Amino acid sequence: MNVTFIGTGFVGVVSAAVYASFGNQVIGLDVDENKISSLKNSKVPFFEPGLEELLTQQQQAGNLTFTTDYKTAIRNADVIIIAVGTPSAPDGQADLKYVFASAESLAPHLKTGAIVAIKSTVPPGTLNKVEKIIKNKTKTKFFTASVPEFLKEGSAVQDTLKPDRVVIGAIDQEVFEKLEKLHQPLNAPIVKVRPESAQMAKYSANAYLATRITFINQIADLCEKNGADVNDIVKAIGFDKRIGQHYWYPGLGYGGSCFPKDVKELAAYSRAVNENDNLFNKISELNENRIPKLLRKFEKEVGGWENKQIAILGLAFKPNTDDMREAPSTKIIPILLSKGAKIISYDPMASWKGFFRLDNLEENHQQAGTIKEAVKNADVIMSLIEWPEITQFDFSKTKHPDKIQWFIDARNQFHPQTLQQQKYQYLGIGKTN
Ligand code: UDX
């Protein structure tokens, strides 16, 4: 099949490479010339395990090309998948301007019977608007569909190759058949629904997972008041099949490019359709307050931040990515600096300077090249992200012989007793030590 992805951001590039690997002829289209010229040279502007290799392989096999030209990308496409960004507007709603602009630009070049599918996260009703925009520009017969994306950063290639399910939202039987065929190699359950359900499914999945994380963080706070251990709670209630053990480790709250935005968008959508937005607002609010609240607690325990040397381990929003959007580090470091702390940060992949496009780091902030260098003279070590390099590091080798060193285990990844035996002052989440 000839498949074109509009938008070569994270989702577009990963999906384009994976769909090409099934033998489809795939074109990635973007209006950003710089992005396209680096992708033509198999250079991906972000870190994602396995992606550059797959991209190179598919380009060399002749299955995958990139262009900035709409006509080249659209005229032979059987399926066009819109995967452009949908940033949040100031009122919290999804800003759909890139989706609409791509619909306008693709319309004049459509071939008869092509399917235009939206993969970007968009509120219900968007597909009708896109259909109208295209119809205003062409008399060619075309179809529309919604194919939301559920991949996670850091495991995006694997998630796309082996999804838990594929959701196809459409009206026409012909569209279901074609899109089912396209997704057959994934060997995943296919959920065929109307477009509105597909769009709601994406928001619901993300908002539910964000709620789950917020819930366990609230439980963690209660555990600290009464001697319970939140890890024991997860284990104990997780045996209930309705609840499960996975995907609700407590910590600093959820970050990244999806959850914070999608929960707020669902609140905005609720308001737009005159429904109650309380639940989604509360989830956002609790998540946004989480880091300041925890920092106030830790500040008391360590006796203030002023003049403390603090090693921040993990700048990205999660392991196996260099993405720092809504990462805990971006909230914690400015607060600590404003309180007079000195920071040495470390991340295996993410660069503070790169993310903030800085020539120099802030005063009192250095980024170290190794964990050892970061923690060497630290008064406080804060392990923010569960990168294996960090969680498997032997901190006994770096313990300062004379200094009191605090170890803040912000994701409960370490054994408190081990660190205590190594003479660290251990602080975790949701447990008293
Ligand atoms: C998420 C969804 O999982 C994915 O299906 C959707 O397509 C995009 O949004 P992603 O943002 O890449 O994916 O990462 P994810 O692994 O889901 O983590 C999101 C945030 O929640 C991270 O900040 C993570 O640290 C946090 N998290 C996750 C927790 O605090 N506890 C958990 O148990 C799981």
Coordinates of C-alpha atoms and ligand atoms in Angstrom, one line a residue:
M1 CA 0.0 0.0 0.0
N2 CA 1.2 3.6 -0.5
V3 CA 1.0 5.3 2.8
T4 CA 1.9 9.0 3.5
F5 CA 2.4 10.4 7.0
I6 CA 1.9 14.1 7.4
G7 CA 4.1 15.4 10.2
T8 CA 7.5 13.9 11.0
G9 CA 7.4 14.4 14.7
F10 CA 7.8 11.6 17.2
V11 CA 4.7 9.6 16.2
G12 CA 5.0 10.3 12.5
V13 CA 8.6 9.1 12.2
V14 CA 8.2 6.1 14.3
S15 CA 5.0 5.0 12.5
A16 CA 6.4 5.7 9.1
A17 CA 9.5 3.5 9.7
V18 CA 7.3 0.7 11.2
Y19 CA 4.7 0.7 8.4
A20 CA 7.6 0.7 5.8
S21 CA 9.0 -2.3 7.5
F22 CA 5.8 -4.2 6.5
G23 CA 6.7 -3.7 2.8
N24 CA 4.4 -0.6 2.3
Q25 CA 5.7 2.3 0.2
V26 CA 5.8 5.1 2.8
I27 CA 6.4 8.8 2.4
G28 CA 7.0 11.1 5.4
L29 CA 5.9 14.7 4.7
D30 CA 6.7 17.8 6.7
V31 CA 6.8 21.5 6.0
D32 CA 10.0 21.8 8.0
E33 CA 12.8 21.7 5.5
N34 CA 15.5 21.1 8.1
K35 CA 13.7 18.2 9.6
I36 CA 13.2 16.6 6.2
S37 CA 16.8 17.1 5.1
S38 CA 18.2 15.4 8.2
L39 CA 15.6 12.6 8.0
K40 CA 16.7 12.0 4.4
N41 CA 20.2 11.4 5.8
S42 CA 18.6 9.0 8.4
K43 CA 19.2 11.4 11.2
V44 CA 16.5 11.5 13.8
P45 CA 16.4 14.7 15.9
F46 CA 15.5 12.9 19.2
F47 CA 16.7 9.7 20.9
E48 CA 14.4 6.7 20.6
P49 CA 15.8 3.2 21.0
G50 CA 16.0 1.3 17.7
L51 CA 14.5 4.0 15.6
E52 CA 17.5 5.3 13.6
E53 CA 18.5 1.7 12.7
L54 CA 15.0 0.9 11.5
L55 CA 14.8 4.1 9.6
T56 CA 18.1 3.6 7.8
Q57 CA 17.2 0.0 7.0
Q58 CA 13.9 1.0 5.4
Q59 CA 15.4 3.9 3.5
Q60 CA 18.1 1.6 2.1
A61 CA 15.4 -1.0 1.2
G62 CA 13.6 1.8 -0.8
N63 CA 10.4 1.6 1.3
L64 CA 10.7 5.0 2.9
T65 CA 11.3 8.4 1.6
F66 CA 10.8 12.0 2.9
T67 CA 9.7 15.1 1.2
T68 CA 8.4 18.6 1.8
D69 CA 6.2 18.6 -1.3
Y70 CA 2.5 17.8 -0.9
K71 CA 1.9 16.9 -4.5
T72 CA 4.7 14.3 -4.4
A73 CA 3.5 12.9 -1.1
I74 CA -0.3 12.7 -1.8
R75 CA -0.9 12.0 -5.4
N76 CA -0.3 8.2 -5.2
A77 CA -1.2 7.7 -1.6
D78 CA -3.9 5.1 -0.7
V79 CA -3.8 6.1 2.9
I80 CA -2.8 9.5 4.3
I81 CA -2.2 9.6 8.0
I82 CA -2.2 13.0 9.7
A83 CA 0.3 12.9 12.6
V84 CA 1.0 16.6 13.2
G85 CA 1.3 18.2 16.6
T86 CA -1.8 19.4 18.5
P87 CA -0.4 21.7 21.1
S88 CA -2.7 23.0 23.9
A89 CA -4.3 26.4 23.4
P90 CA -4.2 28.8 26.3
D91 CA -7.8 27.8 27.4
G92 CA -6.6 24.1 27.5
Q93 CA -8.3 23.0 24.3
A94 CA -6.3 21.2 21.6
D95 CA -5.1 23.7 19.0
L96 CA -6.0 22.1 15.7
K97 CA -4.4 24.6 13.3
Y98 CA -1.8 22.2 12.0
V99 CA -4.4 19.5 11.5
F100 CA -6.6 21.9 9.5
A101 CA -3.7 23.3 7.5
S102 CA -2.6 19.8 6.5
A103 CA -6.1 19.0 5.4
E104 CA -6.2 22.1 3.2
S105 CA -2.8 21.4 1.6
L106 CA -3.4 17.7 0.9
A107 CA -6.9 18.2 -0.6
P108 CA -6.0 19.3 -4.2
H109 CA -3.7 16.3 -4.7
L110 CA -5.9 13.4 -3.5
K111 CA -6.4 10.4 -5.7
T112 CA -9.9 8.9 -6.0
G113 CA -10.8 6.6 -3.1
A114 CA -7.9 7.7 -0.8
I115 CA -8.4 7.5 2.9
V116 CA -7.4 10.5 5.1
A117 CA -6.9 9.3 8.7
I118 CA -6.1 11.3 11.7
K119 CA -3.6 9.9 14.2
S120 CA -3.0 13.1 16.1
T121 CA -4.8 13.4 19.4
V122 CA -7.9 15.4 18.6
P123 CA -11.3 15.9 20.3
P124 CA -14.4 14.2 18.9
G125 CA -15.9 16.1 16.0
T126 CA -12.6 17.0 14.4
L127 CA -12.9 14.4 11.6
N128 CA -16.1 16.1 10.4
K129 CA -14.3 19.4 10.3
V130 CA -11.4 18.0 8.4
E131 CA -13.8 16.3 5.9
K132 CA -15.5 19.7 5.3
I133 CA -12.2 21.5 4.7
I134 CA -11.1 18.9 2.2
K135 CA -14.5 18.9 0.4
N136 CA -14.2 22.7 0.0
K137 CA -11.1 22.1 -2.0
T138 CA -11.8 19.1 -4.1
K139 CA -14.5 17.1 -6.0
T140 CA -12.4 13.9 -5.7
K141 CA -14.1 11.1 -3.8
F142 CA -12.2 10.3 -0.6
F143 CA -12.8 8.6 2.8
T144 CA -11.9 9.6 6.4
A145 CA -10.9 7.7 9.5
S146 CA -9.5 8.0 12.9
V147 CA -6.5 5.9 14.0
P148 CA -5.3 7.1 17.4
E149 CA -1.8 6.3 18.7
F150 CA -1.0 4.6 22.0
L151 CA 2.8 4.3 21.8
K152 CA 5.0 5.3 24.7
E153 CA 8.2 7.2 24.3
G154 CA 11.3 5.1 25.1
S155 CA 9.6 2.0 23.8
A156 CA 7.9 3.5 20.7
V157 CA 9.3 1.1 18.1
Q158 CA 8.3 -2.0 20.1
D159 CA 4.9 -0.5 21.0
T160 CA 4.2 0.2 17.4
L161 CA 5.4 -3.2 16.2
K162 CA 3.5 -5.0 19.0
P163 CA 0.6 -2.8 20.1
D164 CA -1.9 -4.1 22.7
R165 CA -4.6 -3.1 20.2
V166 CA -5.3 -1.1 17.1
V167 CA -8.3 1.2 17.2
I168 CA -9.9 2.1 13.8
G169 CA -12.6 4.7 13.8
A170 CA -14.6 4.9 10.6
I171 CA -18.0 4.8 9.0
D172 CA -17.5 3.0 5.7
Q173 CA -17.0 -0.7 5.5
E174 CA -14.5 -0.2 2.7
V175 CA -12.3 1.9 5.0
F176 CA -12.4 -0.7 7.8
E177 CA -11.3 -3.4 5.3
K178 CA -8.4 -1.3 3.9
L179 CA -7.2 -0.2 7.3
E180 CA -7.5 -3.7 8.8
K181 CA -5.4 -5.0 5.9
L182 CA -2.8 -2.3 6.6
H183 CA -2.6 -3.3 10.3
Q184 CA -2.7 -7.1 9.7
P185 CA 1.1 -7.6 10.1
L186 CA 0.9 -6.3 13.7
N187 CA -1.1 -9.3 14.7
A188 CA -3.0 -7.2 17.3
P189 CA -6.7 -7.1 18.3
I190 CA -8.4 -4.6 16.1
V191 CA -11.2 -2.5 17.6
K192 CA -13.5 -1.2 14.9
V193 CA -15.6 1.7 16.1
R194 CA -17.1 5.0 15.0
P195 CA -14.6 7.9 14.7
E196 CA -15.9 9.7 17.9
S197 CA -15.3 6.5 19.9
A198 CA -11.7 6.2 18.6
Q199 CA -11.0 9.8 19.6
M200 CA -12.6 9.4 23.0
A201 CA -10.7 6.1 23.5
K202 CA -7.4 7.9 23.2
Y203 CA -8.4 10.7 25.7
S204 CA -9.9 8.1 28.1
A205 CA -6.8 5.9 28.1
N206 CA -4.5 8.7 28.9
A207 CA -6.8 10.4 31.4
Y208 CA -7.4 7.0 33.2
L209 CA -3.6 6.3 33.4
A210 CA -3.0 9.8 34.7
T211 CA -5.8 9.4 37.3
R212 CA -4.3 6.1 38.4
I213 CA -0.9 7.7 38.9
T214 CA -2.4 10.6 40.8
F215 CA -4.4 8.3 42.9
I216 CA -1.4 6.2 44.1
N217 CA 0.5 9.5 44.8
Q218 CA -2.3 10.6 47.1
I219 CA -2.2 7.2 48.8
A220 CA 1.6 7.5 49.2
D221 CA 1.1 10.8 51.0
L222 CA -1.3 9.2 53.4
C223 CA 1.1 6.3 54.0
E224 CA 3.7 8.8 55.2
K225 CA 1.3 9.9 57.9
N226 CA 0.8 6.4 59.4
G227 CA 3.8 4.1 58.9
A228 CA 2.4 2.2 56.0
D229 CA 4.5 1.6 52.9
V230 CA 2.9 2.5 49.5
N231 CA 4.9 -0.3 47.8
D232 CA 3.1 -2.8 50.1
I233 CA -0.2 -1.3 49.2
V234 CA 0.4 -1.6 45.4
K235 CA 1.4 -5.3 46.0
A236 CA -1.5 -6.0 48.3
I237 CA -4.3 -4.5 46.2
G238 CA -2.6 -5.4 42.9
F239 CA -3.5 -9.1 43.4
D240 CA -7.1 -8.1 42.8
K241 CA -7.4 -8.8 39.1
R242 CA -9.6 -5.8 38.7
I243 CA -6.8 -3.6 39.9
G244 CA -3.5 -5.2 38.8
Q245 CA 0.2 -4.5 39.8
H246 CA 1.3 -2.5 36.8
Y247 CA 1.6 1.1 35.9
W248 CA 1.1 2.9 39.1
Y249 CA 4.3 3.3 40.8
P250 CA 4.2 6.5 42.9
G251 CA 6.7 9.3 42.4
L252 CA 6.8 12.9 41.3
G253 CA 3.6 12.8 39.3
Y254 CA 3.2 12.3 35.5
G255 CA 5.1 14.3 32.9
G256 CA 5.8 14.1 29.2
S257 CA 4.2 15.4 26.1
C258 CA 0.8 13.6 26.5
F259 CA -0.7 13.1 29.9
P260 CA -0.5 16.7 31.2
K261 CA -1.9 18.0 28.0
D262 CA -4.5 15.4 27.4
V263 CA -6.0 15.6 30.9
K264 CA -6.4 19.4 30.5
E265 CA -7.9 18.9 27.0
L266 CA -10.5 16.5 28.4
A267 CA -11.4 19.1 31.0
A268 CA -11.6 21.8 28.3
Y269 CA -13.7 19.4 26.1
S270 CA -16.0 18.7 29.1
R271 CA -16.6 22.5 29.5
A272 CA -17.2 22.9 25.8
V273 CA -20.0 20.4 25.8
N274 CA -21.4 21.7 29.1
E275 CA -20.3 18.8 31.2
N276 CA -18.6 18.8 34.6
D277 CA -14.8 19.2 34.4
N278 CA -14.1 18.7 38.1
L279 CA -12.5 15.4 37.9
F280 CA -10.0 16.2 35.2
N281 CA -9.2 19.6 36.7
K282 CA -8.5 18.1 40.0
I283 CA -6.2 15.5 38.5
S284 CA -4.2 18.3 36.8
E285 CA -4.2 20.4 39.9
L286 CA -2.9 17.6 42.1
N287 CA -0.3 16.6 39.6
E288 CA 0.9 20.2 39.3
N289 CA 1.1 20.7 43.0
R290 CA 2.9 17.4 43.6
I291 CA 6.5 18.5 43.0
P292 CA 6.3 21.8 45.1
K293 CA 4.6 19.8 47.9
L294 CA 7.3 17.1 47.9
L295 CA 10.1 19.6 47.7
R296 CA 8.7 21.4 50.8
K297 CA 8.7 18.1 52.6
F298 CA 12.3 17.2 51.6
E299 CA 13.5 20.7 52.3
K300 CA 12.4 20.3 56.0
E301 CA 14.1 16.8 56.2
V302 CA 17.5 17.9 54.8
G303 CA 17.5 21.2 56.7
G304 CA 17.0 23.7 53.8
W305 CA 18.5 23.9 50.3
E306 CA 20.6 27.0 50.7
N307 CA 24.3 26.3 49.9
K308 CA 23.6 22.6 49.6
Q309 CA 25.3 20.8 46.7
I310 CA 22.6 18.7 45.0
A311 CA 23.1 15.9 42.5
I312 CA 20.1 15.6 40.2
L313 CA 20.1 12.2 38.5
G314 CA 17.7 12.0 35.5
L315 CA 16.7 15.1 33.5
A316 CA 14.4 13.4 30.9
F317 CA 10.7 12.9 31.8
K318 CA 11.3 9.1 31.8
P319 CA 14.0 6.6 31.0
N320 CA 15.2 5.7 27.5
T321 CA 14.3 9.1 26.0
D322 CA 16.0 12.5 25.8
D323 CA 12.6 14.2 25.9
M324 CA 12.4 16.8 28.8
R325 CA 8.9 18.1 28.1
E326 CA 7.2 18.4 31.5
A327 CA 10.1 16.5 33.1
P328 CA 10.4 16.7 36.9
S329 CA 13.9 18.1 36.5
T330 CA 12.5 21.2 34.7
K331 CA 10.4 22.0 37.7
I332 CA 12.8 21.0 40.5
I333 CA 16.0 22.6 39.4
P334 CA 14.7 26.1 39.1
I335 CA 13.1 25.9 42.6
L336 CA 16.3 24.6 44.1
L337 CA 18.4 27.2 42.4
S338 CA 16.1 30.0 43.6
K339 CA 16.6 28.7 47.1
G340 CA 20.4 29.0 46.9
A341 CA 21.3 25.4 46.1
K342 CA 24.2 24.4 43.8
I343 CA 23.2 21.7 41.2
I344 CA 25.2 19.1 39.4
S345 CA 22.8 17.2 37.1
Y346 CA 23.3 14.1 35.1
D347 CA 21.3 12.2 32.4
P348 CA 22.5 9.5 30.1
M349 CA 20.8 11.2 27.1
A350 CA 19.0 14.5 27.8
S351 CA 20.9 17.8 27.7
W352 CA 19.7 20.7 29.8
K353 CA 21.5 23.2 27.5
G354 CA 20.0 21.5 24.4
F355 CA 16.5 21.5 25.7
F356 CA 16.4 25.1 26.8
R357 CA 18.6 26.2 23.9
L358 CA 21.1 27.8 26.3
D359 CA 24.7 28.9 25.5
N360 CA 25.6 28.4 29.1
L361 CA 23.9 26.7 32.0
E362 CA 22.5 28.8 34.8
E363 CA 24.8 30.1 37.5
N364 CA 25.3 27.3 40.1
H365 CA 24.2 24.6 37.7
Q366 CA 26.6 22.2 36.0
Q367 CA 25.8 19.1 33.9
A368 CA 28.1 16.2 34.7
G369 CA 29.3 13.6 32.2
T370 CA 29.0 10.7 34.7
I371 CA 27.0 9.7 37.8
K372 CA 30.2 9.5 39.7
E373 CA 31.1 13.1 38.9
A374 CA 27.6 14.3 39.8
V375 CA 27.4 12.7 43.2
K376 CA 31.0 13.1 44.3
N377 CA 30.6 15.9 46.8
A378 CA 26.9 16.1 47.0
D379 CA 25.0 16.9 50.2
V380 CA 21.8 15.6 48.6
I381 CA 21.4 13.1 45.8
M382 CA 18.0 13.1 44.1
S383 CA 17.3 10.2 41.8
L384 CA 14.4 11.5 39.7
I385 CA 14.2 9.0 36.8
E386 CA 14.6 5.3 36.8
W387 CA 17.2 5.0 34.0
P388 CA 18.8 1.6 34.5
E389 CA 22.2 3.3 34.6
I390 CA 21.1 5.2 37.6
T391 CA 19.1 2.4 39.4
Q392 CA 21.9 -0.1 38.9
F393 CA 24.7 2.2 39.9
D394 CA 26.7 1.1 43.0
F395 CA 26.4 4.2 45.3
S396 CA 28.5 2.5 48.0
K397 CA 31.6 3.3 45.8
T398 CA 30.9 7.0 45.8
K399 CA 29.8 7.6 49.4
H400 CA 31.8 10.5 50.9
P401 CA 33.6 9.1 54.0
D402 CA 32.9 12.1 56.3
K403 CA 30.0 13.9 54.8
I404 CA 26.3 13.4 55.7
Q405 CA 24.7 12.6 52.4
W406 CA 21.0 12.5 51.8
F407 CA 19.6 10.2 49.1
I408 CA 16.2 11.1 47.8
D409 CA 14.7 8.1 45.9
A410 CA 11.9 9.9 44.1
R411 CA 10.6 6.7 42.4
N412 CA 11.2 4.1 45.1
Q413 CA 13.8 2.3 43.0
F414 CA 16.3 1.5 45.7
H415 CA 16.4 -0.7 48.9
P416 CA 16.3 1.8 51.8
Q417 CA 18.2 -0.6 54.0
T418 CA 21.1 -1.0 51.5
L419 CA 21.5 2.7 51.2
Q420 CA 21.2 3.2 54.9
Q421 CA 23.9 0.5 55.5
Q422 CA 26.1 2.5 53.1
K423 CA 25.5 5.5 55.5
Y424 CA 23.2 7.5 53.3
Q425 CA 20.2 9.3 54.9
Y426 CA 17.5 7.7 52.8
L427 CA 14.2 9.4 51.9
G428 CA 11.6 7.6 49.7
I429 CA 8.1 8.2 48.6
G430 CA 5.1 6.9 50.6
K431 CA 6.9 5.4 53.5
T432 CA 8.4 6.4 56.7
N433 CA 12.0 5.3 57.2
Ligands
UDX1 C1 1.8 8.0 27.4 C2 0.9 6.8 27.2 O1 1.4 5.7 28.1 C3 0.8 6.4 25.8 O2 -0.1 5.3 25.6 C4 0.3 7.6 25.0 O3 0.3 7.2 23.6 C5 1.2 8.8 25.2 O4 1.3 9.1 26.6 P1 4.4 8.5 27.5 O5 4.0 9.9 27.9 O6 5.4 8.2 26.5 O7 3.1 7.7 27.0 O8 5.0 7.7 28.8 P2 4.5 6.8 30.0 O9 5.4 5.7 30.2 O10 3.0 6.5 29.9 O11 4.7 7.8 31.3 C6 4.0 9.1 31.4 C7 4.3 9.7 32.7 O12 3.7 9.0 33.8 C8 5.8 9.8 33.0 O13 6.1 11.0 33.6 C9 6.0 8.6 34.0 O14 7.1 8.8 34.9 C10 4.7 8.7 34.8 N1 4.4 7.4 35.4 C11 4.1 6.4 34.7 C12 4.3 7.3 36.8 O15 4.6 8.3 37.6 N2 3.9 6.1 37.4 C13 3.6 5.1 36.6 O16 3.3 4.0 37.2 C14 3.7 5.2 35.2

